[in-house]
Amino acid sequence: MGPEVSAFVADGPLPDEETGEEAEIDRRARQLEAIPRPLSLAEAEALAGCFGPDDCYGLAWTMAHLIETAPGPVHTPAPVLDVGAHARIHEWAAAAGSVAEDRGPGAPGGGDTGGFPA
């Protein structure tokens, strides 16, 4: 995994719009912009774990588009709630073929195939 993705992932999920500070949101935006494209499946899996509770002023969509550059769909369970930015992004990504939806506890996954957080 590239150092840019590792640094982004180390900082955890995106902050939410309500409590996230402007400087933090700007820093995370710069981190996303610095990530080289296309992503590997491992990098896409790692980024998929960084969605926050909302779209963080569009950064969640930027992350979804980065994930889309991976060479294949990323395995992902559906969001726990069918509302909010994560649910909308998941629905869009599944329709675009960027993610492979979870089919239950025995669904394939792991290794280099990844998954969005629940």
CSV table of N, CA and C in Angstrom, one decimal:
chain,number,residue,atom,x,y,z
A,1,MET,N,0.8,-1.2,0.0
A,1,MET,CA,0.0,0.0,0.0
A,1,MET,C,0.9,1.2,0.0
A,2,GLY,N,0.5,2.2,-0.8
A,2,GLY,CA,1.3,3.4,-0.9
A,2,GLY,C,1.3,4.3,0.4
A,3,PRO,N,2.3,5.1,0.6
A,3,PRO,CA,2.4,5.9,1.8
A,3,PRO,C,1.2,6.9,2.0
A,4,GLU,N,0.7,7.4,0.8
A,4,GLU,CA,-0.4,8.4,0.9
A,4,GLU,C,-1.6,7.7,1.4
A,5,VAL,N,-1.9,6.5,1.0
A,5,VAL,CA,-3.1,5.8,1.4
A,5,VAL,C,-2.9,5.4,2.9
A,6,SER,N,-1.7,4.9,3.2
A,6,SER,CA,-1.4,4.5,4.6
A,6,SER,C,-1.6,5.7,5.6
A,7,ALA,N,-1.1,6.9,5.2
A,7,ALA,CA,-1.3,8.1,6.0
A,7,ALA,C,-2.8,8.4,6.2
A,8,PHE,N,-3.5,8.3,5.1
A,8,PHE,CA,-5.0,8.7,5.2
A,8,PHE,C,-5.7,7.7,6.1
A,9,VAL,N,-5.4,6.4,5.9
A,9,VAL,CA,-6.1,5.4,6.7
A,9,VAL,C,-5.7,5.5,8.2
A,10,ALA,N,-4.4,5.8,8.5
A,10,ALA,CA,-4.0,6.0,9.8
A,10,ALA,C,-4.8,7.1,10.6
A,11,ASP,N,-5.3,8.0,9.9
A,11,ASP,CA,-6.0,9.1,10.5
A,11,ASP,C,-7.5,8.7,10.7
A,12,GLY,N,-7.9,7.6,10.3
A,12,GLY,CA,-9.2,7.1,10.6
A,12,GLY,C,-10.3,7.6,9.7
A,13,PRO,N,-11.6,7.4,10.1
A,13,PRO,CA,-12.7,7.8,9.3
A,13,PRO,C,-12.8,9.3,9.1
A,14,LEU,N,-13.4,9.7,8.0
A,14,LEU,CA,-13.6,11.1,7.8
A,14,LEU,C,-14.4,11.8,8.9
A,15,PRO,N,-14.1,13.0,9.3
A,15,PRO,CA,-14.9,13.7,10.3
A,15,PRO,C,-16.3,14.0,9.8
A,16,ASP,N,-17.3,14.2,10.7
A,16,ASP,CA,-18.6,14.6,10.2
A,16,ASP,C,-18.6,16.1,10.1
A,17,GLU,N,-19.6,16.6,9.3
A,17,GLU,CA,-19.7,18.0,9.0
A,17,GLU,C,-20.1,18.8,10.3
A,18,GLU,N,-20.8,18.3,11.2
A,18,GLU,CA,-21.2,19.0,12.4
A,18,GLU,C,-20.0,19.3,13.4
A,19,THR,N,-19.2,18.3,13.6
A,19,THR,CA,-18.1,18.5,14.6
A,19,THR,C,-16.7,18.6,14.0
A,20,GLY,N,-16.5,18.3,12.7
A,20,GLY,CA,-15.2,18.4,12.1
A,20,GLY,C,-14.8,19.8,12.0
A,21,GLU,N,-13.5,20.0,12.3
A,21,GLU,CA,-13.0,21.4,12.2
A,21,GLU,C,-12.5,21.6,10.8
A,22,GLU,N,-12.6,22.9,10.4
A,22,GLU,CA,-12.3,23.2,9.0
A,22,GLU,C,-10.9,22.8,8.6
A,23,ALA,N,-9.9,23.1,9.5
A,23,ALA,CA,-8.5,22.7,9.2
A,23,ALA,C,-8.4,21.2,9.0
A,24,GLU,N,-9.1,20.4,9.8
A,24,GLU,CA,-9.0,18.9,9.7
A,24,GLU,C,-9.6,18.5,8.4
A,25,ILE,N,-10.7,19.1,8.0
A,25,ILE,CA,-11.4,18.7,6.7
A,25,ILE,C,-10.5,19.1,5.6
A,26,ASP,N,-9.9,20.3,5.6
A,26,ASP,CA,-9.0,20.7,4.5
A,26,ASP,C,-7.8,19.8,4.4
A,27,ARG,N,-7.2,19.4,5.6
A,27,ARG,CA,-6.1,18.5,5.6
A,27,ARG,C,-6.4,17.1,4.9
A,28,ARG,N,-7.6,16.6,5.3
A,28,ARG,CA,-8.0,15.3,4.7
A,28,ARG,C,-8.3,15.4,3.2
A,29,ALA,N,-8.8,16.6,2.8
A,29,ALA,CA,-9.0,16.8,1.3
A,29,ALA,C,-7.7,16.8,0.6
A,30,ARG,N,-6.7,17.4,1.2
A,30,ARG,CA,-5.3,17.4,0.6
A,30,ARG,C,-4.7,16.0,0.5
A,31,GLN,N,-5.0,15.3,1.6
A,31,GLN,CA,-4.5,13.9,1.6
A,31,GLN,C,-5.1,13.1,0.5
A,32,LEU,N,-6.4,13.2,0.3
A,32,LEU,CA,-7.1,12.5,-0.8
A,32,LEU,C,-6.6,12.9,-2.2
A,33,GLU,N,-6.3,14.2,-2.3
A,33,GLU,CA,-5.8,14.7,-3.6
A,33,GLU,C,-4.4,14.1,-3.9
A,34,ALA,N,-3.6,13.8,-2.9
A,34,ALA,CA,-2.3,13.4,-3.1
A,34,ALA,C,-2.2,11.9,-3.4
A,35,ILE,N,-3.3,11.1,-3.2
A,35,ILE,CA,-3.2,9.7,-3.5
A,35,ILE,C,-3.1,9.4,-5.0
A,36,PRO,N,-2.1,8.7,-5.4
A,36,PRO,CA,-1.9,8.4,-6.8
A,36,PRO,C,-3.0,7.4,-7.3
A,37,ARG,N,-3.4,7.6,-8.5
A,37,ARG,CA,-4.4,6.8,-9.2
A,37,ARG,C,-3.7,5.9,-10.2
A,38,PRO,N,-4.2,4.8,-10.5
A,38,PRO,CA,-5.3,4.0,-10.0
A,38,PRO,C,-4.9,3.4,-8.6
A,39,LEU,N,-5.9,3.0,-7.8
A,39,LEU,CA,-5.7,2.3,-6.6
A,39,LEU,C,-5.6,0.8,-6.9
A,40,SER,N,-4.8,0.2,-6.0
A,40,SER,CA,-4.9,-1.3,-6.0
A,40,SER,C,-6.1,-1.7,-5.2
A,41,LEU,N,-6.5,-3.0,-5.3
A,41,LEU,CA,-7.6,-3.5,-4.5
A,41,LEU,C,-7.4,-3.3,-3.0
A,42,ALA,N,-6.1,-3.6,-2.6
A,42,ALA,CA,-5.8,-3.4,-1.2
A,42,ALA,C,-6.0,-2.0,-0.7
A,43,GLU,N,-5.6,-1.0,-1.6
A,43,GLU,CA,-5.7,0.4,-1.2
A,43,GLU,C,-7.2,0.7,-1.2
A,44,ALA,N,-8.0,0.2,-2.2
A,44,ALA,CA,-9.4,0.5,-2.2
A,44,ALA,C,-10.1,0.0,-0.9
A,45,GLU,N,-9.7,-1.2,-0.5
A,45,GLU,CA,-10.3,-1.8,0.7
A,45,GLU,C,-9.9,-1.0,1.9
A,46,ALA,N,-8.7,-0.5,2.0
A,46,ALA,CA,-8.3,0.3,3.1
A,46,ALA,C,-9.1,1.6,3.1
A,47,LEU,N,-9.2,2.3,2.0
A,47,LEU,CA,-10.0,3.5,1.9
A,47,LEU,C,-11.5,3.3,2.3
A,48,ALA,N,-12.0,2.2,1.9
A,48,ALA,CA,-13.4,1.9,2.1
A,48,ALA,C,-13.7,1.9,3.6
A,49,GLY,N,-12.7,1.7,4.4
A,49,GLY,CA,-12.9,1.7,5.9
A,49,GLY,C,-12.9,3.1,6.5
A,50,CYS,N,-12.8,4.1,5.7
A,50,CYS,CA,-12.6,5.5,6.2
A,50,CYS,C,-13.9,6.3,5.9
A,51,PHE,N,-15.0,5.8,5.5
A,51,PHE,CA,-16.2,6.6,5.4
A,51,PHE,C,-16.6,7.0,6.8
A,52,GLY,N,-17.1,8.2,6.9
A,52,GLY,CA,-17.6,8.7,8.2
A,52,GLY,C,-19.1,8.7,8.2
A,53,PRO,N,-19.7,9.4,9.1
A,53,PRO,CA,-21.2,9.4,9.3
A,53,PRO,C,-22.0,10.2,8.2
A,54,ASP,N,-21.3,11.1,7.5
A,54,ASP,CA,-21.9,11.9,6.5
A,54,ASP,C,-21.0,12.1,5.3
A,55,ASP,N,-21.3,12.9,4.3
A,55,ASP,CA,-20.4,13.0,3.2
A,55,ASP,C,-19.3,14.0,3.3
A,56,CYS,N,-19.1,14.6,4.5
A,56,CYS,CA,-18.0,15.4,4.9
A,56,CYS,C,-17.7,16.4,3.7
A,57,TYR,N,-18.7,17.2,3.4
A,57,TYR,CA,-18.6,18.3,2.4
A,57,TYR,C,-18.1,17.7,1.0
A,58,GLY,N,-18.5,16.5,0.7
A,58,GLY,CA,-18.1,15.9,-0.6
A,58,GLY,C,-16.9,15.0,-0.6
A,59,LEU,N,-16.2,15.0,0.5
A,59,LEU,CA,-15.0,14.1,0.6
A,59,LEU,C,-15.3,12.7,0.5
A,60,ALA,N,-16.5,12.3,1.0
A,60,ALA,CA,-16.8,10.9,0.9
A,60,ALA,C,-17.0,10.5,-0.6
A,61,TRP,N,-17.6,11.4,-1.4
A,61,TRP,CA,-17.7,11.1,-2.8
A,61,TRP,C,-16.4,11.1,-3.5
A,62,THR,N,-15.4,11.9,-3.1
A,62,THR,CA,-14.1,11.9,-3.7
A,62,THR,C,-13.5,10.5,-3.4
A,63,MET,N,-13.7,10.0,-2.1
A,63,MET,CA,-13.1,8.7,-1.8
A,63,MET,C,-13.8,7.6,-2.6
A,64,ALA,N,-15.1,7.7,-2.8
A,64,ALA,CA,-15.8,6.7,-3.6
A,64,ALA,C,-15.3,6.7,-5.0
A,65,HIS,N,-15.0,7.9,-5.6
A,65,HIS,CA,-14.4,7.9,-6.9
A,65,HIS,C,-13.0,7.3,-7.0
A,66,LEU,N,-12.2,7.5,-5.9
A,66,LEU,CA,-10.9,6.9,-5.8
A,66,LEU,C,-11.0,5.4,-5.8
A,67,ILE,N,-11.9,4.9,-5.0
A,67,ILE,CA,-12.2,3.5,-4.9
A,67,ILE,C,-12.5,2.9,-6.3
A,68,GLU,N,-13.3,3.7,-7.0
A,68,GLU,CA,-13.7,3.3,-8.4
A,68,GLU,C,-12.5,3.0,-9.3
A,69,THR,N,-11.4,3.6,-9.0
A,69,THR,CA,-10.2,3.4,-9.9
A,69,THR,C,-9.5,2.1,-9.7
A,70,ALA,N,-9.9,1.3,-8.7
A,70,ALA,CA,-9.3,0.0,-8.5
A,70,ALA,C,-9.7,-0.9,-9.6
A,71,PRO,N,-8.8,-2.0,-9.9
A,71,PRO,CA,-9.0,-2.8,-11.1
A,71,PRO,C,-10.2,-3.8,-11.0
A,72,GLY,N,-11.0,-3.7,-9.9
A,72,GLY,CA,-12.2,-4.6,-9.9
A,72,GLY,C,-13.0,-4.1,-8.7
A,73,PRO,N,-14.2,-4.7,-8.6
A,73,PRO,CA,-15.1,-4.3,-7.5
A,73,PRO,C,-14.6,-4.7,-6.1
A,74,VAL,N,-14.8,-3.9,-5.2
A,74,VAL,CA,-14.4,-4.1,-3.8
A,74,VAL,C,-15.6,-4.7,-3.1
A,75,HIS,N,-15.4,-5.9,-2.4
A,75,HIS,CA,-16.5,-6.5,-1.7
A,75,HIS,C,-16.9,-5.6,-0.6
A,76,THR,N,-18.2,-5.4,-0.4
A,76,THR,CA,-18.7,-4.5,0.6
A,76,THR,C,-20.1,-5.0,1.2
A,77,PRO,N,-20.2,-4.9,2.5
A,77,PRO,CA,-21.6,-5.1,3.0
A,77,PRO,C,-22.4,-3.8,2.9
A,78,ALA,N,-23.7,-3.9,2.9
A,78,ALA,CA,-24.5,-2.7,2.8
A,78,ALA,C,-24.4,-1.9,4.1
A,79,PRO,N,-24.6,-0.6,4.1
A,79,PRO,CA,-24.5,0.2,5.3
A,79,PRO,C,-25.6,-0.3,6.2
A,80,VAL,N,-25.4,-0.1,7.5
A,80,VAL,CA,-26.4,-0.6,8.5
A,80,VAL,C,-27.7,0.2,8.3
A,81,LEU,N,-27.6,1.5,8.1
A,81,LEU,CA,-28.8,2.3,7.9
A,81,LEU,C,-28.9,2.6,6.5
A,82,ASP,N,-30.2,2.6,6.0
A,82,ASP,CA,-30.4,2.9,4.6
A,82,ASP,C,-30.7,4.4,4.3
A,83,VAL,N,-30.1,5.2,5.2
A,83,VAL,CA,-30.2,6.7,5.0
A,83,VAL,C,-28.8,7.3,5.2
A,84,GLY,N,-28.6,8.5,4.8
A,84,GLY,CA,-27.4,9.2,4.9
A,84,GLY,C,-26.4,9.0,3.7
A,85,ALA,N,-25.3,9.7,3.8
A,85,ALA,CA,-24.4,9.7,2.7
A,85,ALA,C,-23.8,8.4,2.4
A,86,HIS,N,-23.4,7.6,3.4
A,86,HIS,CA,-22.8,6.3,3.2
A,86,HIS,C,-23.8,5.4,2.4
A,87,ALA,N,-25.1,5.4,2.8
A,87,ALA,CA,-26.0,4.6,2.1
A,87,ALA,C,-26.2,5.0,0.6
A,88,ARG,N,-26.2,6.4,0.4
A,88,ARG,CA,-26.3,6.9,-1.0
A,88,ARG,C,-25.1,6.5,-1.8
A,89,ILE,N,-23.9,6.7,-1.2
A,89,ILE,CA,-22.7,6.3,-1.9
A,89,ILE,C,-22.6,4.8,-2.2
A,90,HIS,N,-23.0,4.0,-1.3
A,90,HIS,CA,-23.0,2.6,-1.5
A,90,HIS,C,-24.0,2.2,-2.6
A,91,GLU,N,-25.2,2.8,-2.6
A,91,GLU,CA,-26.1,2.5,-3.7
A,91,GLU,C,-25.6,2.9,-5.0
A,92,TRP,N,-25.0,4.0,-5.1
A,92,TRP,CA,-24.4,4.5,-6.4
A,92,TRP,C,-23.2,3.6,-6.8
A,93,ALA,N,-22.3,3.2,-5.9
A,93,ALA,CA,-21.2,2.4,-6.2
A,93,ALA,C,-21.6,1.0,-6.6
A,94,ALA,N,-22.6,0.4,-6.0
A,94,ALA,CA,-23.1,-0.9,-6.4
A,94,ALA,C,-23.7,-0.8,-7.8
A,95,ALA,N,-24.5,0.2,-8.1
A,95,ALA,CA,-25.1,0.4,-9.4
A,95,ALA,C,-24.0,0.5,-10.5
A,96,ALA,N,-22.9,1.2,-10.1
A,96,ALA,CA,-21.8,1.4,-11.0
A,96,ALA,C,-20.9,0.2,-11.2
A,97,GLY,N,-21.1,-0.8,-10.3
A,97,GLY,CA,-20.2,-2.0,-10.4
A,97,GLY,C,-18.9,-1.8,-9.7
A,98,SER,N,-18.8,-0.7,-8.9
A,98,SER,CA,-17.5,-0.5,-8.2
A,98,SER,C,-17.4,-1.3,-6.9
A,99,VAL,N,-18.5,-1.8,-6.4
A,99,VAL,CA,-18.5,-2.7,-5.2
A,99,VAL,C,-19.3,-3.9,-5.5
A,100,ALA,N,-18.9,-5.0,-4.8
A,100,ALA,CA,-19.7,-6.3,-4.9
A,100,ALA,C,-20.4,-6.4,-3.5
A,101,GLU,N,-21.7,-6.4,-3.5
A,101,GLU,CA,-22.4,-6.4,-2.3
A,101,GLU,C,-22.3,-7.7,-1.5
A,102,ASP,N,-22.4,-7.6,-0.2
A,102,ASP,CA,-22.4,-8.7,0.7
A,102,ASP,C,-23.6,-9.6,0.5
A,103,ARG,N,-23.4,-10.9,0.5
A,103,ARG,CA,-24.5,-11.8,0.4
A,103,ARG,C,-24.7,-12.6,1.7
A,104,GLY,N,-24.2,-12.1,2.8
A,104,GLY,CA,-24.4,-12.8,4.1
A,104,GLY,C,-23.1,-13.1,4.7
A,105,PRO,N,-23.2,-13.8,5.9
A,105,PRO,CA,-22.0,-14.2,6.6
A,105,PRO,C,-21.0,-15.0,5.9
A,106,GLY,N,-21.4,-15.8,4.9
A,106,GLY,CA,-20.5,-16.7,4.2
A,106,GLY,C,-20.0,-16.1,2.9
A,107,ALA,N,-20.3,-14.8,2.7
A,107,ALA,CA,-19.9,-14.2,1.4
A,107,ALA,C,-18.4,-14.1,1.3
A,108,PRO,N,-17.9,-14.1,0.0
A,108,PRO,CA,-16.5,-14.0,-0.2
A,108,PRO,C,-16.0,-12.6,0.2
A,109,GLY,N,-14.8,-12.6,0.6
A,109,GLY,CA,-14.2,-11.3,1.0
A,109,GLY,C,-12.9,-11.5,1.7
A,110,GLY,N,-12.3,-10.5,2.2
A,110,GLY,CA,-11.0,-10.6,2.8
A,110,GLY,C,-9.9,-10.6,1.8
A,111,GLY,N,-8.7,-10.8,2.2
A,111,GLY,CA,-7.6,-10.8,1.3
A,111,GLY,C,-7.5,-9.4,0.7
A,112,ASP,N,-7.5,-9.4,-0.7
A,112,ASP,CA,-7.3,-8.2,-1.4
A,112,ASP,C,-8.6,-7.7,-2.0
A,113,THR,N,-9.8,-8.2,-1.5
A,113,THR,CA,-11.0,-7.8,-2.1
A,113,THR,C,-11.8,-6.8,-1.3
A,114,GLY,N,-11.5,-6.6,0.0
A,114,GLY,CA,-12.0,-5.4,0.8
A,114,GLY,C,-13.4,-5.4,1.1
A,115,GLY,N,-13.8,-4.3,1.7
A,115,GLY,CA,-15.2,-4.1,2.0
A,115,GLY,C,-15.5,-2.7,2.7
A,116,PHE,N,-16.6,-2.1,2.4
A,116,PHE,CA,-17.0,-0.9,3.1
A,116,PHE,C,-17.3,-1.2,4.5
A,117,PRO,N,-17.2,-0.3,5.4
A,117,PRO,CA,-17.6,-0.6,6.8
A,117,PRO,C,-19.1,-0.6,6.9
A,118,ALA,N,-19.6,-1.2,7.9
A,118,ALA,CA,-21.1,-1.3,8.1
A,118,ALA,C,-21.6,0.0,8.7
